[in-house]
C-alpha cells in the first residue's frame, strides 16, 4: 500500500540543514494498522506528510498504491490526496462550518454533486456515532466528538488509506480508547489501511499490527507489535516497551533486590507455550531452590509474553544445569550484581 | 430650534449628510474589496503561505508600507494627478472618493492580512490534505474562518474612513466635516458644528453596534 525506498528529508534552517527523516525504507501492507512510534522531534509527522505529499522528499521514493508520489507535481498530487484520509492531533476542523459542512467539504473538493453529498454525510456521521450532531459547530463538541468528526471527514471520499498523526494525543485515556476502537472499526469494517503516528506505546499495543520505531529520523526497528514488545532489539524500543510493560527490573530495582537476596539472579523470558514453570518444578532434583522476585506476564494480540526474575540458591553446578534446561526453551539472562 | 436657522441650514445639512454617506460607502466598498484582495495576496505570498512568492510579497509589503503612513490630507494632494487621470477632476465629492478608497484599501489590506494570520495553519493543512487547490482554499475557507475578526476590522475601518472624509471640504467635496467648518466654525455658529459632530457620532455608533452584532453572530458567541 505504501512503500518508502531510501527516503530522506532535510529542512534548511538558516544556513544549516536539519535532517528530519534519514534513509527510511519500509513497506506498509494493504489492510493493516501500521504504527510509527518515536519521541518528539523524531520525524514522525514529517514521515507521514511525505505519504500524501504535504512535504516533498529530499531523496528516495514514496509509492502509494502503486503511484510514485514523489514524481508528481503539486497539481497532479491533488487527486491522490483526495484518496488518502488524514486526521490530526488538534482535529483541525473548520470552525466556520457545521459538523455536516466539515464532512461535506472533501466531497465538494472531489466534485460530488449536492444530492449525493447529503446522503454520504448522513451515512458517515452515523458510522462515527454523531448522527444527532450534524448541525452543531465544532466549538460545541467535546474533544472525542471532534476527532470523530475528523475521522468522518477523512473517510468521506472512501479512501483506502488513513493517516492518523497523534490522533489521540489531545484526549484523555478513556476517550483515547474510544477513538482507537473507532479506528479499529474503520480498519476492520471498511478495510482501510491505517497508519498511526504516536509517541505512546499504549496506542501501538491497543490497535497496531506492525510497528516501526523511529529514532532521530531513522527507523531503528520494524516488526510485528508482538515481536517488538516481547523482544525489543534496540535501546529505544526497550524504553518504549518499558513505558507500558514493567516486567524487567531496572538497575535501581536490582540494587534493591541484591540487598535482600544473596542467591544468583536470572531473568527468564516467558512466551506463549513456554515451559518455564515445568522446568522450575524440577529444580529441587538438582538441589536448587528458587524464589520469584520480579516480573510479569501480559497478553498482546492474543498471545502471552513477559519475563520473570528469579533468585536461585544452591550448588553452582546445579544452578548451571538448571540454566541449561531453561535455555533450551527460552532466553535467560543472568543479571549481574 | 436649537438656535439653528433651519431654513438655510436644513437643505445644506441634508446635502452634507448625503455626501458623507456617499463618499464613505463608495470608498468602503471599493477600498474594502481591493483591500481584501491585497490583504489575501499579502497573506498567501508570505513565507510558508499557500502561494509563497518572495518577490510579490516584498513588493506588495513595500508599497503598503509606503502609502499607509501618509496622512490622508496629504495623500489627497499627493495623488491629485492620479485622481485627475482616473476620475477626470481634482475637485468635488467624486475626487475625494478615489483617494479615500486608496487609503482604505491599503489600511484594509493590513487588517485582512493580520486577521488571516490568526487562522490555525492546521485548518489549511487539513484542506490541502483533502486535495483542495490553493484557489479553492482562498475562496472557500480563508474568509469564513476569519469572518468574526474581519467584520470587526471592517467596522474599525469604516469609522476611520468617516474620520478621513471630514477633510473632503478642502477640495470641494462637501460632507458633514465641511458643514461643521464652513457653516459652524468659520461663522461662529456653534450649534451647526454640534449638529454635524452629533450626526457623525450617531453614524459611528450605529455602525459599531451593527458590526459588533454581526461579528458576534459570525463567532456564535
Ligand atoms: N518545516 C520545517 N522546517 C524546519 N524544520 C522542521 C520542519 N518540520 C520539521 N522540522 C524538524 O524536523 C524534525 C522532525 O520534526 P517532526 O515534526 O517530523 O517530528 P515529530 O516526530 O512529529 O515530533 P512531535 O512528536 O513533536 O510531533 C524536528 O527536528 C523539526 O524541528
Ligand atoms: Mg508530530
XYZ file of C-alpha atoms and ligand atoms in Angstrom, chain A residues 40-41 43-46 89 165-166 197, ligand 2:
11
model
C 9.108 14.250 19.921
C 11.154 15.514 17.011
C 10.469 12.895 12.378
C 7.115 11.104 12.634
C 4.949 13.908 11.304
C 7.398 14.599 8.517
C -3.790 15.800 16.887
C -0.951 11.874 13.190
C -1.104 11.769 17.002
C 1.679 8.025 14.377
Mg 4.443 15.414 15.030
